[in-house]
Short mmCIF file of C-alpha atoms in Angstrom, two decimals:
data_model
loop_
_atom_site.label_atom_id
_atom_site.label_comp_id
_atom_site.label_asym_id
_atom_site.label_seq_id
_atom_site.Cartn_x
_atom_site.Cartn_y
_atom_site.Cartn_z
CA UNK A 1 3.19 -34.52 -8.73
CA UNK A 2 6.24 -35.24 -6.56
CA UNK A 3 8.03 -32.90 -4.18
CA UNK A 4 11.22 -33.23 -6.23
CA UNK A 5 9.64 -32.48 -9.59
CA UNK A 6 7.46 -29.49 -8.82
CA UNK A 7 10.28 -26.95 -9.10
CA UNK A 8 11.02 -28.22 -12.58
CA UNK A 9 7.79 -26.47 -13.55
CA UNK A 10 9.14 -22.97 -12.90
CA UNK A 11 8.95 -20.89 -16.08
CA UNK A 12 10.85 -17.67 -16.78
CA UNK A 13 9.19 -15.59 -19.47
CA UNK A 14 10.88 -13.35 -22.01
CA UNK A 15 9.83 -10.41 -19.85
CA UNK A 16 11.76 -11.91 -16.92
CA UNK A 17 8.69 -12.76 -14.82
CA UNK A 18 8.34 -16.15 -13.15
CA UNK A 19 5.27 -18.37 -13.52
CA UNK A 20 4.39 -22.06 -13.40
CA UNK A 21 1.86 -24.61 -14.63
CA UNK A 22 -0.42 -27.18 -13.06
CA UNK A 23 -2.21 -29.46 -15.47
CA UNK A 24 -4.06 -27.23 -17.98
CA UNK A 25 -3.52 -24.13 -15.81
CA UNK A 26 -0.90 -21.42 -16.13
CA UNK A 27 -0.27 -19.83 -12.73
CA UNK A 28 1.06 -16.29 -12.77
CA UNK A 29 2.06 -13.97 -9.97
CA UNK A 30 0.33 -10.69 -9.20
CA UNK A 31 1.79 -8.33 -6.61
CA UNK A 32 -0.09 -5.74 -4.58
CA UNK A 33 1.82 -3.23 -2.43
CA UNK A 34 1.32 -2.64 1.25
CA UNK A 35 2.25 0.97 1.95
CA UNK A 36 3.79 2.48 5.07
CA UNK A 37 2.93 6.05 6.00
CA UNK A 38 6.26 7.71 6.78
CA UNK A 39 4.72 11.09 7.53
CA UNK A 40 1.27 12.67 7.04
CA UNK A 41 1.94 13.24 3.33
CA UNK A 42 4.52 10.62 2.41
CA UNK A 43 3.96 6.91 1.71
CA UNK A 44 6.47 4.22 0.74
CA UNK A 45 6.06 0.57 -0.21
CA UNK A 46 6.57 -1.63 2.84
CA UNK A 47 5.91 -5.02 1.22
CA UNK A 48 4.41 -6.80 -1.77
CA UNK A 49 1.67 -9.36 -1.25
CA UNK A 50 1.84 -12.26 -3.69
CA UNK A 51 -1.46 -13.25 -5.31
CA UNK A 52 -2.02 -16.09 -7.77
CA UNK A 53 -3.62 -15.42 -11.16
CA UNK A 54 -4.71 -18.63 -12.88
CA UNK A 55 -5.42 -19.03 -16.59
CA UNK A 56 -6.86 -21.92 -18.59
CA UNK A 57 -6.78 -21.88 -22.38
CA UNK A 58 -5.69 -18.26 -22.19
CA UNK A 59 -8.73 -17.22 -20.16
CA UNK A 60 -8.67 -16.01 -16.52
CA UNK A 61 -9.75 -18.64 -14.02
CA UNK A 62 -10.72 -17.44 -10.53
CA UNK A 63 -8.43 -18.71 -7.73
CA UNK A 64 -11.52 -19.62 -5.71
CA UNK A 65 -12.43 -22.05 -8.50
CA UNK A 66 -8.87 -23.23 -9.15
CA UNK A 67 -7.83 -24.43 -5.70
CA UNK A 68 -10.72 -26.90 -5.25
CA UNK A 69 -9.45 -28.60 -8.42
CA UNK A 70 -5.98 -29.21 -6.99
CA UNK A 71 -5.39 -32.76 -5.83
CA UNK A 72 -5.12 -32.76 -1.99
CA UNK A 73 -1.70 -34.41 -2.13
CA UNK A 74 -0.48 -31.64 -4.44
CA UNK A 75 -1.58 -28.73 -2.23
CA UNK A 76 1.67 -28.46 -0.20
CA UNK A 77 3.75 -28.37 -3.39
CA UNK A 78 1.42 -25.92 -5.13
CA UNK A 79 1.55 -23.55 -2.16
CA UNK A 80 5.33 -23.92 -2.06
CA UNK A 81 5.66 -23.21 -5.77
CA UNK A 82 3.39 -20.16 -5.61
CA UNK A 83 5.41 -18.79 -2.68
CA UNK A 84 8.55 -19.25 -4.77
CA UNK A 85 7.29 -17.32 -7.81
CA UNK A 86 5.90 -14.55 -5.58
CA UNK A 87 9.26 -14.10 -3.83
CA UNK A 88 11.24 -14.27 -7.08
CA UNK A 89 8.98 -11.72 -8.80
CA UNK A 90 9.12 -9.37 -5.80
CA UNK A 91 12.90 -9.69 -5.97
CA UNK A 92 12.89 -8.56 -9.61
CA UNK A 93 11.97 -5.07 -8.37
CA UNK A 94 15.33 -4.81 -6.55
CA UNK A 95 13.93 -2.71 -3.71
CA UNK A 96 16.36 -2.23 -0.85
CA UNK A 97 13.93 -2.88 2.02
CA UNK A 98 10.49 -3.89 0.70
CA UNK A 99 9.38 -7.30 1.96
CA UNK A 100 7.47 -10.15 0.32
CA UNK A 101 4.18 -11.15 1.97
CA UNK A 102 3.35 -14.76 1.13
CA UNK A 103 0.69 -17.18 2.32
CA UNK A 104 1.74 -20.01 4.63
CA UNK A 105 -0.69 -22.72 5.72
CA UNK A 106 0.92 -24.67 8.59
CA UNK A 107 -1.71 -27.41 8.33
CA UNK A 108 -0.10 -28.50 5.05
CA UNK A 109 3.22 -29.28 6.75
CA UNK A 110 2.54 -31.43 9.83
CA UNK A 111 5.81 -33.33 9.50
CA UNK A 112 8.87 -31.49 10.97
CA UNK A 113 11.16 -32.84 8.25
CA UNK A 114 8.86 -31.62 5.48
CA UNK A 115 8.63 -28.28 7.26
CA UNK A 116 12.42 -27.89 7.32
CA UNK A 117 12.55 -28.66 3.61
CA UNK A 118 9.97 -25.98 3.00
CA UNK A 119 11.94 -23.43 5.03
CA UNK A 120 15.01 -24.23 2.92
CA UNK A 121 12.97 -23.58 -0.23
CA UNK A 122 11.76 -20.23 1.07
CA UNK A 123 15.30 -19.19 2.01
CA UNK A 124 16.59 -20.30 -1.41
CA UNK A 125 13.88 -18.28 -3.18
CA UNK A 126 14.70 -15.26 -1.02
CA UNK A 127 18.42 -15.59 -1.75
CA UNK A 128 17.73 -15.92 -5.48
CA UNK A 129 15.54 -12.82 -5.26
CA UNK A 130 18.23 -10.83 -3.46
CA UNK A 131 16.43 -10.74 -0.11
CA UNK A 132 17.41 -11.79 3.38
CA UNK A 133 15.04 -14.19 5.20
CA UNK A 134 13.81 -11.40 7.49
CA UNK A 135 12.27 -9.70 4.44
CA UNK A 136 9.91 -12.64 3.97
CA UNK A 137 6.60 -12.33 5.82
CA UNK A 138 4.81 -15.65 6.18
CA UNK A 139 1.11 -14.87 6.41
CA UNK A 140 -0.54 -17.61 8.46
CA UNK A 141 -3.64 -18.92 6.72
CA UNK A 142 -5.86 -21.97 7.17
CA UNK A 143 -5.07 -22.05 10.88
CA UNK A 144 -8.61 -22.02 12.26
CA UNK A 145 -8.55 -25.79 12.85
CA UNK A 146 -5.12 -25.85 14.51
CA UNK A 147 -4.92 -25.80 18.30
CA UNK A 148 -3.19 -22.70 19.65
CA UNK A 149 -0.21 -24.52 21.28
CA UNK A 150 0.54 -26.33 18.04
CA UNK A 151 0.17 -23.13 16.04
CA UNK A 152 2.56 -21.41 18.45
CA UNK A 153 5.19 -24.07 17.71
CA UNK A 154 4.83 -23.39 13.98
CA UNK A 155 5.25 -19.65 14.55
CA UNK A 156 8.33 -20.24 16.68
CA UNK A 157 9.86 -22.40 13.95
CA UNK A 158 9.17 -19.70 11.37
CA UNK A 159 10.98 -17.18 13.56
CA UNK A 160 13.90 -19.55 14.13
CA UNK A 161 14.19 -19.82 10.35
CA UNK A 162 14.54 -16.04 10.17
CA UNK A 163 11.14 -15.15 8.71
CA UNK A 164 8.58 -12.63 9.94
CA UNK A 165 5.03 -13.66 10.75
CA UNK A 166 1.63 -12.13 10.11
CA UNK A 167 -1.87 -13.28 11.00
CA UNK A 168 -4.73 -12.75 8.58
CA UNK A 169 -8.46 -12.10 9.03
CA UNK A 170 -8.06 -10.79 12.57
CA UNK A 171 -11.14 -9.48 14.36
CA UNK A 172 -12.02 -8.06 17.78
CA UNK A 173 -13.10 -11.25 19.56
CA UNK A 174 -11.52 -12.67 22.68
CA UNK A 175 -10.04 -15.58 20.71
CA UNK A 176 -8.40 -13.13 18.30
CA UNK A 177 -6.75 -11.22 21.13
CA UNK A 178 -5.66 -14.46 22.82
CA UNK A 179 -4.00 -15.60 19.59
CA UNK A 180 -2.01 -12.37 19.44
CA UNK A 181 -0.98 -12.64 23.09
CA UNK A 182 0.26 -16.18 22.52
CA UNK A 183 1.77 -15.92 19.05
CA UNK A 184 3.03 -12.31 19.15
CA UNK A 185 3.10 -11.93 15.35
CA UNK A 186 5.03 -9.12 13.71
CA UNK A 187 1.92 -8.05 11.80
CA UNK A 188 -1.84 -8.56 11.89
CA UNK A 189 -3.99 -8.00 8.82
CA UNK A 190 -7.41 -6.82 9.93
CA UNK A 191 -10.30 -8.37 8.03
CA UNK A 192 -11.21 -5.94 5.27
CA UNK A 193 -14.99 -6.40 5.39
CA UNK A 194 -14.99 -6.03 9.17
CA UNK A 195 -12.84 -2.88 8.99
CA UNK A 196 -15.06 -1.22 6.38
CA UNK A 197 -18.18 -1.87 8.44
CA UNK A 198 -16.66 -0.37 11.58
CA UNK A 199 -15.18 2.67 9.82
CA UNK A 200 -18.63 3.99 8.99
CA UNK A 201 -19.73 4.89 12.52
CA UNK A 202 -18.20 6.45 15.62
CA UNK A 203 -18.72 3.41 17.87
CA UNK A 204 -17.09 1.10 15.35
CA UNK A 205 -14.23 3.53 14.83
CA UNK A 206 -13.64 3.64 18.59
CA UNK A 207 -13.50 -0.16 18.65
CA UNK A 208 -10.99 -0.19 15.82
CA UNK A 209 -8.83 2.25 17.75
CA UNK A 210 -8.92 -0.07 20.78
CA UNK A 211 -7.93 -3.08 18.67
CA UNK A 212 -5.03 -1.21 17.07
CA UNK A 213 -3.82 -0.06 20.49
CA UNK A 214 -4.03 -3.59 21.91
CA UNK A 215 -2.02 -4.96 19.01
CA UNK A 216 0.61 -2.26 19.42
CA UNK A 217 0.92 -3.05 23.13
CA UNK A 218 1.84 -6.61 22.14
CA UNK A 219 4.50 -5.42 19.69
CA UNK A 220 2.35 -6.15 16.63
CA UNK A 221 1.83 -3.75 13.73
CA UNK A 222 -1.61 -3.48 12.14
CA UNK A 223 -2.18 -3.72 8.38
CA UNK A 224 -5.52 -2.36 7.21
CA UNK A 225 -6.43 -3.98 3.91
CA UNK A 226 -9.10 -3.54 1.22
CA UNK A 227 -9.08 0.24 1.53
CA UNK A 228 -11.16 1.36 -1.44
CA UNK A 229 -11.70 5.06 -0.76
CA UNK A 230 -9.27 7.84 0.12
CA UNK A 231 -11.31 8.81 3.19
CA UNK A 232 -10.51 5.36 4.57
CA UNK A 233 -6.82 5.99 3.99
CA UNK A 234 -7.14 9.31 5.80
CA UNK A 235 -8.82 7.65 8.79
CA UNK A 236 -5.89 5.24 9.14
CA UNK A 237 -3.78 8.14 10.34
CA UNK A 238 -6.34 8.93 13.04
CA UNK A 239 -6.36 5.26 14.06
CA UNK A 240 -2.59 5.23 14.39
CA UNK A 241 -2.21 2.69 11.56
CA UNK A 242 0.76 3.24 9.26
CA UNK A 243 0.49 0.07 7.11
CA UNK A 244 -2.24 0.17 4.45
CA UNK A 245 -3.33 -1.79 1.39
CA UNK A 246 -6.17 -1.48 -1.08
CA UNK A 247 -7.42 -0.23 -4.42
CA UNK A 248 -7.43 3.36 -3.14
CA UNK A 249 -3.62 3.17 -3.16
CA UNK A 250 -2.64 0.54 -5.73
CA UNK A 251 -4.25 -2.38 -7.52
CA UNK A 252 -2.49 -5.72 -8.00
CA UNK A 253 -0.33 -6.01 -11.12
CA UNK A 254 0.76 -9.21 -12.83
CA UNK A 255 4.56 -9.49 -12.88
CA UNK A 256 6.55 -7.85 -14.27
CA UNK A 257 5.01 -4.82 -12.61
CA UNK A 258 5.45 -1.08 -13.09
CA UNK A 259 5.60 -0.32 -9.37
CA UNK A 260 9.16 1.04 -9.44
CA UNK A 261 8.15 3.66 -12.00
CA UNK A 262 4.87 4.47 -10.26
CA UNK A 263 6.15 4.41 -6.67
CA UNK A 264 9.94 4.90 -6.53
CA UNK A 265 11.57 3.76 -3.32
CA UNK A 266 11.78 6.74 -1.03
CA UNK A 267 15.03 7.97 0.48
CA UNK A 268 14.63 10.14 3.58
CA UNK A 269 17.41 12.32 5.02
CA UNK A 270 18.65 11.07 8.38
CA UNK A 271 17.18 14.01 10.26
CA UNK A 272 13.72 13.40 8.79
CA UNK A 273 13.45 9.62 9.13
CA UNK A 274 10.17 8.41 10.65
CA UNK A 275 11.10 4.72 10.45
CA UNK A 276 14.30 2.73 10.78
CA UNK A 277 15.91 2.33 7.38
CA UNK A 278 18.92 0.19 6.42
CA UNK A 279 22.23 2.07 6.42
CA UNK A 280 22.63 1.45 2.68
CA UNK A 281 19.27 3.07 2.02
CA UNK A 282 20.11 6.06 4.24
CA UNK A 283 23.18 6.92 2.22
CA UNK A 284 21.80 6.17 -1.24
CA UNK A 285 21.24 9.05 -3.69
CA UNK A 286 17.72 10.49 -3.95
CA UNK A 287 15.24 8.81 -6.26
CA UNK A 288 13.75 10.94 -9.00
CA UNK A 289 10.07 11.12 -9.72
CA UNK A 290 6.93 10.62 -7.69
CA UNK A 291 3.33 9.62 -8.10
CA UNK A 292 0.44 11.24 -6.27
CA UNK A 293 -2.95 9.65 -5.61
CA UNK A 294 -5.80 11.74 -6.96
CA UNK A 295 -8.52 12.37 -4.41
CA UNK A 296 -11.58 14.60 -4.32
CA UNK A 297 -10.93 15.51 -0.68
CA UNK A 298 -9.42 18.83 0.31
CA UNK A 299 -6.53 17.12 2.06
CA UNK A 300 -3.23 16.89 0.17
CA UNK A 301 -2.84 13.61 -1.63
CA UNK A 302 -0.05 11.29 -0.43
CA UNK A 303 3.25 11.44 -2.25
CA UNK A 304 5.03 8.22 -3.21
CA UNK A 305 8.78 7.99 -3.61
CA UNK A 306 9.70 11.60 -2.93
CA UNK A 307 9.21 14.15 -0.18
CA UNK A 308 6.91 17.03 -1.08
CA UNK A 309 8.72 20.34 -0.69
#
């Protein structure tokens, strides 16, 4: 598969969603929201993470089994193509400020020329999806074998291209903190398994609070992922974490999604804003409808897309 030909494999379905193919596989896009807590009772979609859903002969095929079957020389183009369909499908939702969170493995693009080509592709996908480059979050993956100075150069180039940067699978080790000090990412996604383990006891919870505070001191926002229970969502508020993702809030949906109907984009009056919103969003008319998460706890469930009166 050549670099020039891979984008010829983009497919637009009758439902408007974008997908692609690789050999016998159909590769579809699933999106999962990352929510921002605007106030104790109000959540809004901050970004959509793009996730691949592979099929072979009409049957689901696990991504963990698909990627080892990709020819090594095809990996950069496959990652590029998947980024493209994720951004295009996120753009189909026409949200005014929600971002697209897409995987970016810098080890696949060691050549500066190839990297510039890839940046142009990302910007073109964003433009086609109606998004500015700063609404694209490149989630650094596969970076464990890259020396920190070299990784820092990749991050700087991503920023120069106008994109935002997140680091994935962050922990509490000294090397994790050093990476944040050096790279200063916009976001850090805390490892879900690690977070769940530490949420279950007071000592672990105290450590999580320290990690979140350290990240904030370096200008980095924390995303807690794989939240599966509402009590975990509640604890995020106590931790000072406003960005959350997991089945407790919303499961991934294959594009085209129903997220606009389920979680309308919230419009807050100027006097009640808890986050900086674009001017266009501030003056837009209110959005009708809301969806509440059902929870057995006595606390009020979060409201999506509308302030609770």
